[in-house]
XYZ file of C-alpha atoms in Angstrom:
365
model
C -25.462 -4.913 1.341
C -21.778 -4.429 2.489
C -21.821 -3.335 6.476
C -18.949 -1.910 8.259
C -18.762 -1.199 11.878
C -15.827 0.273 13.989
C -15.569 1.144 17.758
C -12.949 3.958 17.957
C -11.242 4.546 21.714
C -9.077 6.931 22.552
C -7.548 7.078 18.579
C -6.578 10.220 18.163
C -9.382 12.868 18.496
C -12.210 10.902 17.383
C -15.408 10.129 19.810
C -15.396 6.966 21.009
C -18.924 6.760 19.392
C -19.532 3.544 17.112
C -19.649 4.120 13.547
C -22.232 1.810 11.755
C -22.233 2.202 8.046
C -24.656 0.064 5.729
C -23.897 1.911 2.857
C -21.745 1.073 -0.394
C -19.882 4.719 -0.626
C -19.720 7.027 2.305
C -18.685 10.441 2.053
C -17.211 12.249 4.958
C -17.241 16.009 5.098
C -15.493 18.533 7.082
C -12.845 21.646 7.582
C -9.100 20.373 8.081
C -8.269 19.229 11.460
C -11.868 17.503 11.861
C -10.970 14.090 12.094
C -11.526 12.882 8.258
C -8.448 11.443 8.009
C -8.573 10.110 11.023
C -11.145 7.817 10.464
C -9.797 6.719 7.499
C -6.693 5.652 9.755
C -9.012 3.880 12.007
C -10.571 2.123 8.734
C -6.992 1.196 7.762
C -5.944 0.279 10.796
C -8.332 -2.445 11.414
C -7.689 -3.946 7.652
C -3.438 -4.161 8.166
C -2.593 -3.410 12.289
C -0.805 -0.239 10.980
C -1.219 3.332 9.939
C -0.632 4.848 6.829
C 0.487 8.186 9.010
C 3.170 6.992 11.618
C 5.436 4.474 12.197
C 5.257 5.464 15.877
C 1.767 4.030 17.003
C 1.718 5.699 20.410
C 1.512 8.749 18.293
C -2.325 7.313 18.008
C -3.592 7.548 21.120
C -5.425 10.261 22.625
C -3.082 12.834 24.614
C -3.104 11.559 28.251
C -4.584 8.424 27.988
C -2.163 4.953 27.998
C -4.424 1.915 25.816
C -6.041 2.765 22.129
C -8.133 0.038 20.664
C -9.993 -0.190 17.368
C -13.395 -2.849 17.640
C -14.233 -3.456 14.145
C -16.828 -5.805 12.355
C -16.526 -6.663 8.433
C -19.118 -7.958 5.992
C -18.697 -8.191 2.474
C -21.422 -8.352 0.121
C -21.028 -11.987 0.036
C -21.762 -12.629 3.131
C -18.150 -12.822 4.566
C -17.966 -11.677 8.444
C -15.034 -11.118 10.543
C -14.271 -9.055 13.733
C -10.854 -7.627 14.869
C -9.998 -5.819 17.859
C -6.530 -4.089 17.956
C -5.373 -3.105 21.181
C -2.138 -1.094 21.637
C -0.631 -0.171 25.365
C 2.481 0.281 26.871
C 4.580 0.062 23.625
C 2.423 -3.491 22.907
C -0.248 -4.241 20.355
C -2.265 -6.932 20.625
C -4.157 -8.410 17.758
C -7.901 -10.205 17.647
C -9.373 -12.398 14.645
C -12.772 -13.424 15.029
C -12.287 -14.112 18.844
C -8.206 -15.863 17.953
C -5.383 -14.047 19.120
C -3.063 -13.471 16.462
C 0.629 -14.237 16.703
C 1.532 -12.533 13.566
C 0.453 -9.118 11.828
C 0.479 -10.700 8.514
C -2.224 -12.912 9.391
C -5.130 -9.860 9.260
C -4.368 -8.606 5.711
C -6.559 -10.620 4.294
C -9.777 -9.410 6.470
C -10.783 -6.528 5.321
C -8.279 -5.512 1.672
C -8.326 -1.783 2.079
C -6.428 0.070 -0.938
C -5.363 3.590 0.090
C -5.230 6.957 -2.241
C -3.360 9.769 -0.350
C -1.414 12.596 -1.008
C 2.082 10.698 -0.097
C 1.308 8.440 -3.180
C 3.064 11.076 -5.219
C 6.115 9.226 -4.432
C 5.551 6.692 -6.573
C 6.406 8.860 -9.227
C 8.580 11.379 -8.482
C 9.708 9.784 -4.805
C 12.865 7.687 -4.241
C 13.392 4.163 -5.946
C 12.709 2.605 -2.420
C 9.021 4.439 -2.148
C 8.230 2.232 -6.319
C 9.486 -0.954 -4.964
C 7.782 -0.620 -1.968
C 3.940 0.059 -4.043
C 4.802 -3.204 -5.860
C 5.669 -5.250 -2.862
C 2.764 -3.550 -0.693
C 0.666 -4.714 -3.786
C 1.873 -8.488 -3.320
C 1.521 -8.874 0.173
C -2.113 -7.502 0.452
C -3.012 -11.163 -1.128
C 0.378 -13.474 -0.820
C 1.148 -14.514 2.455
C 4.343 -16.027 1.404
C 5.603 -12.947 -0.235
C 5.270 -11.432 3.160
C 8.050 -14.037 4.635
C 9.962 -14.094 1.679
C 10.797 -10.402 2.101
C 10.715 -10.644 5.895
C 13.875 -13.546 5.521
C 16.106 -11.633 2.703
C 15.683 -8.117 5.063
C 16.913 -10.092 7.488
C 20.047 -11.761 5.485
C 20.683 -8.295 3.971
C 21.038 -6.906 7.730
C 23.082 -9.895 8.965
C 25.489 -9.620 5.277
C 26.029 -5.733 5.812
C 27.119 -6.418 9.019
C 29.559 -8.643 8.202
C 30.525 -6.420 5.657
C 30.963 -3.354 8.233
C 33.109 -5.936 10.531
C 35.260 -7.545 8.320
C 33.529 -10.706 8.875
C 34.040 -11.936 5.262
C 34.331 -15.731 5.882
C 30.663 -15.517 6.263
C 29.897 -14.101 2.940
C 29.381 -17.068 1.151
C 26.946 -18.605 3.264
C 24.852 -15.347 3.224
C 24.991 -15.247 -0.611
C 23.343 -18.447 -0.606
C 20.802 -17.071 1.143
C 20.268 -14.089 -0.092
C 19.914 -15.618 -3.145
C 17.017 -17.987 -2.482
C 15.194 -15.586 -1.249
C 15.842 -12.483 -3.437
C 15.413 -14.390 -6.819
C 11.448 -15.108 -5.363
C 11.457 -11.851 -4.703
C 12.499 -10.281 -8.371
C 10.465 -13.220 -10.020
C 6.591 -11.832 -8.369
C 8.009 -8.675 -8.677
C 8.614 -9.137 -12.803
C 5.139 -10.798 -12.697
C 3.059 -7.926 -11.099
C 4.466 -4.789 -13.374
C 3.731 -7.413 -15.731
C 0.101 -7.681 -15.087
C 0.039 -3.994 -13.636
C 1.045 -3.218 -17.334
C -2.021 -4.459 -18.846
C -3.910 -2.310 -16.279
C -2.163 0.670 -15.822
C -1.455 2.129 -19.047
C -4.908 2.298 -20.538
C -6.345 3.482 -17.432
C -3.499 6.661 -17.721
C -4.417 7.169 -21.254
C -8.361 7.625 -20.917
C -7.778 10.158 -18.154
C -4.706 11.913 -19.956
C -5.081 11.492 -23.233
C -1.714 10.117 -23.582
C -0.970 6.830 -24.840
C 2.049 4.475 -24.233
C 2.900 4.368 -20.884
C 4.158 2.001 -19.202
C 6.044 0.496 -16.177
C 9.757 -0.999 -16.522
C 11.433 -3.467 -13.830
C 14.713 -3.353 -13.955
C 16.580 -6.208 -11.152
C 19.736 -5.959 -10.301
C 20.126 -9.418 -10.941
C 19.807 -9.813 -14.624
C 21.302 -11.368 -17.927
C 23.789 -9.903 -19.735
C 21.271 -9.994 -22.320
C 19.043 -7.929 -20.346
C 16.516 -10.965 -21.262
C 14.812 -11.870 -17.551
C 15.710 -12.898 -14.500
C 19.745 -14.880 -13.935
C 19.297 -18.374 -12.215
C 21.032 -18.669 -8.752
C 24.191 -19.734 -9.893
C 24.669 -16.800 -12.227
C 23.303 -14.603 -9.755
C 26.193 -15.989 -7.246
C 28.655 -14.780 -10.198
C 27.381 -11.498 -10.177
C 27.546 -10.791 -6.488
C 31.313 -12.368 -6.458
C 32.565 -9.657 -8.824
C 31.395 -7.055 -6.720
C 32.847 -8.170 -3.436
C 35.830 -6.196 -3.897
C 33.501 -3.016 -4.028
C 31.355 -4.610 -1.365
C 34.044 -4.642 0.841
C 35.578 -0.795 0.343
C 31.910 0.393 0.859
C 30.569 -1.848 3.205
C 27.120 -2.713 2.407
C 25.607 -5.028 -0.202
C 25.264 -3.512 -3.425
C 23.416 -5.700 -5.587
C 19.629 -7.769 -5.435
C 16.181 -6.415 -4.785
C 16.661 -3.715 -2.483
C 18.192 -2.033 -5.289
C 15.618 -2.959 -8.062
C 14.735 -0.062 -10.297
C 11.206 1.023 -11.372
C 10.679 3.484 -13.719
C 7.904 4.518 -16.166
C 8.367 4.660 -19.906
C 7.112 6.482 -22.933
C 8.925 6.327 -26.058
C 11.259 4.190 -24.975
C 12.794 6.813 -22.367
C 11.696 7.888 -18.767
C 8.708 9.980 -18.441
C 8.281 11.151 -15.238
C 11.040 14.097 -15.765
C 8.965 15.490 -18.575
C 5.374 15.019 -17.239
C 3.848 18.638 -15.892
C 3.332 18.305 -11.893
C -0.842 17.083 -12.887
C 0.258 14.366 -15.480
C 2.578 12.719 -12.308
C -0.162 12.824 -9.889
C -2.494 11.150 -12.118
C 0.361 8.458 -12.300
C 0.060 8.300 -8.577
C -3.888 8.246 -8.696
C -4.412 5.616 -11.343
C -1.669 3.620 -10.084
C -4.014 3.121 -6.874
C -6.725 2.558 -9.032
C -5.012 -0.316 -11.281
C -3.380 -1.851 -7.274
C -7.188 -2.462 -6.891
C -7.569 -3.968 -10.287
C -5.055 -5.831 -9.784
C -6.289 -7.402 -6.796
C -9.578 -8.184 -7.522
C -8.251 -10.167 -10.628
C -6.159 -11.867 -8.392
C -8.259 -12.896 -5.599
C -11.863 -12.748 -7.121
C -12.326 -10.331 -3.916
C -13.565 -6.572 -4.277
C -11.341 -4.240 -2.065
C -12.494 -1.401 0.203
C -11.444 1.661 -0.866
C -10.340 4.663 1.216
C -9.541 7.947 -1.107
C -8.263 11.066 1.143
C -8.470 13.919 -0.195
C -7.142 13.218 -3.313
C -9.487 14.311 -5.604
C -8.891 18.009 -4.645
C -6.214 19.097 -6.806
C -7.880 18.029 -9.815
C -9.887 19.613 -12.749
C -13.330 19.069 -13.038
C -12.994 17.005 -15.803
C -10.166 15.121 -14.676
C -11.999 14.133 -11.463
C -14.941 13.415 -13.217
C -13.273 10.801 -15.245
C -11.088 9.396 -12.439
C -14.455 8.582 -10.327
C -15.685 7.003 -13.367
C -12.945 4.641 -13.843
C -12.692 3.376 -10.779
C -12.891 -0.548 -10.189
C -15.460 -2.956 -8.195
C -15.143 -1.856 -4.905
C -17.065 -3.787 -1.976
C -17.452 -0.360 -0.034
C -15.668 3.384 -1.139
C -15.000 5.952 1.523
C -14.092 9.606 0.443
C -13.226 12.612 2.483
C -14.152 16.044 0.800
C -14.064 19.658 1.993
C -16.874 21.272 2.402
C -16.944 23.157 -0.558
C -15.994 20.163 -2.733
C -18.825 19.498 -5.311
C -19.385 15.945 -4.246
C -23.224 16.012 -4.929
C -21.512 15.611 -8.916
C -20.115 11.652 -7.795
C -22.643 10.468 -5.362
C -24.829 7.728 -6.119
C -28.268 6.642 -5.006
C -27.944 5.551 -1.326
C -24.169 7.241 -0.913
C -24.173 8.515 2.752
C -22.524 11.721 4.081
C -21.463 12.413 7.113
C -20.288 15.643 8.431
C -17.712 15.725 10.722
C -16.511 18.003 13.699
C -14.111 18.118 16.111
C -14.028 14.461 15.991
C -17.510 13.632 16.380
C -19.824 12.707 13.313
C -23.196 13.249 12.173
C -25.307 11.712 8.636
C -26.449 14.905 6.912
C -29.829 14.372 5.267
């Protein structure tokens, strides 16, 4: 049996009450403003040191206290354990692995792989190109460590290459192309490789909900062939950013390589998110969770944890009836509903449900 235990203090509103679950799918029920969500922060926040809420983590801790820390103890239905404790005061957060102090975020994302449906995964579809790129490359770096520094180096070329742009500094260009080069063509060639895979995932999951058959995701680099046949080596990448210098220059930023990839999904052969009614684009944003944890467990061999927040709300009966039922090996499944959600229709034998209120919880029986 999967067990999870977390030590909340001072996050947010919650009790500082340990939460011990021994329980494959936990439902947690309450008004809005009860601390659901919250705990689902807490959850996420000991799998990846960050919240899917804020980027500003004093925003965390409890109103007129100074230190927040999350205690939090893992085991996976194979037997797996691990402990974290995440400490942030003062502006500093502090990181614990199984009793190591960890010099490096990236080093806890593979404790405990939480995937994450919320509301803000509407983006995906109808959000910014930044907001698609970003659900691919949050999709590598849950598993690939080296993805994580590949992407960490070319932000940090980009930055340094703008700058040079912005002050004139062009004798320096070539040496950042090099660089952003090595990097960036890594980058584009995971990237082509998971919509690749996400493609044999996604698409039938989208059409036994919908109905509708044939879609699927495109990648389009800005580093390509003329041909439009795959990914340019370096040297023809070099070209490509050469004849754009001139523009480069006059608008001062770097205008080609992964930062401006394109993602878009097809149907027909054109794009369909401007077509789809406002339901058919947030199943795109659903199932696309659903086929990140596919993904990942074909990946890894690992089942991920999976933290749905409300999402199942604004669906039909029907439509949430089929979304529960397609959803992947999961090592544990924690839901939020309001209370007059009919969740009694998706639990399972030995699902637990909590009630919550004003931050504190309770197992209904």
């Amino acid at each position: 049996m999967p067990f999870l235990s977390i030590i909340p203090y001072n996050f947010r509103n919650l009790s500082n009450e340990k939460i011990d679950v021994f329980a494959r799918e936990v439902y947690f029920c309450g008004e809005n403003g009860q601390g659901k969500s919250n705990i689902l922060e807490a959850l996420y926040y000991s799998a990846y040191a960050s919240s899917f809420r804020t980027h500003n983590e004093s925003e965390m801790v409890r109103n007129g206290e100074s230190v927040m820390r999350i205690n939090s103890m893992f085991k996976e239905e194979n037997g797996n354990t691990h402990t974290t404790v995440i400490t942030f005061q003062n502006g500093k957060k502090r990181i614990e692995k199984d009793g190591k102090m960890l010099q490096d975020r990236k080093e806890i994302v593979n404790t405990m792989p939480c995937v994450l449906y919320n509301h803000d995964d509407l983006d995906f579809a109808v959000g910014s190109p930044e907001r698609r790129r970003f659900f691919i490359d949050q999709s590598l770096s849950m598993y690939d460590v080296m993805y994580i520094d590949e992407m960490r180096r070319y932000k940090r070329v980009l930055k340094s290459r703008n700058i040079s742009l912005k002050e004139n500094k062009y004798d320096l260009l070539d040496s950042y192309d090099i660089q952003l080069v090595q990097n960036g063509i890594e980058i584009q060639k995971k990237r082509k490789s998971a919509v690749f895979q996400f493609n044999q995932i996604f698409g039938k999951i989208y059409e036994q909900v919908t109905g509708i058959e044939g879609v699927t995701i495109r990648y389009y680099p800005s580093w390509k062939k003329n041909d439009d046949s795959g990914i340019s080596s370096v040297d023809e990448i070099l070209y490509q950013i050469k004849e754009k210098r001139q523009i480069e220059k006059a608008m001062c930023r770097t205008m080609t390589g992964p930062h401006v990839d394109r993602i878009v999904f097809i149907r027909n052969g054109a794009p369909f998110v401007p077509t789809a009614s406002t339901g058919q684009r947030r199943l795109i944003a659903l199932l696309l969770r659903t086929a990140q944890a596919v993904y990942y467990k074909q990946v890894t061999g690992r089942r991920p944890v999976l933290l749905m927040d409300d999402v199942l709300l604004e669906l039909d009966p029907d439509k949430r009836e089929k979304v529960t039922s397609l959803l992947p090996e999961y090592d544990q499944l924690f839901c939020t509903f309001l209370p007059g959600e009919p969740y009694e229709r998706y639990r399972h034998e030995g699902t637990k449900i909590y009630s919550i209120e004003k931050g504190t919880w309770k197992e209904k029986t």
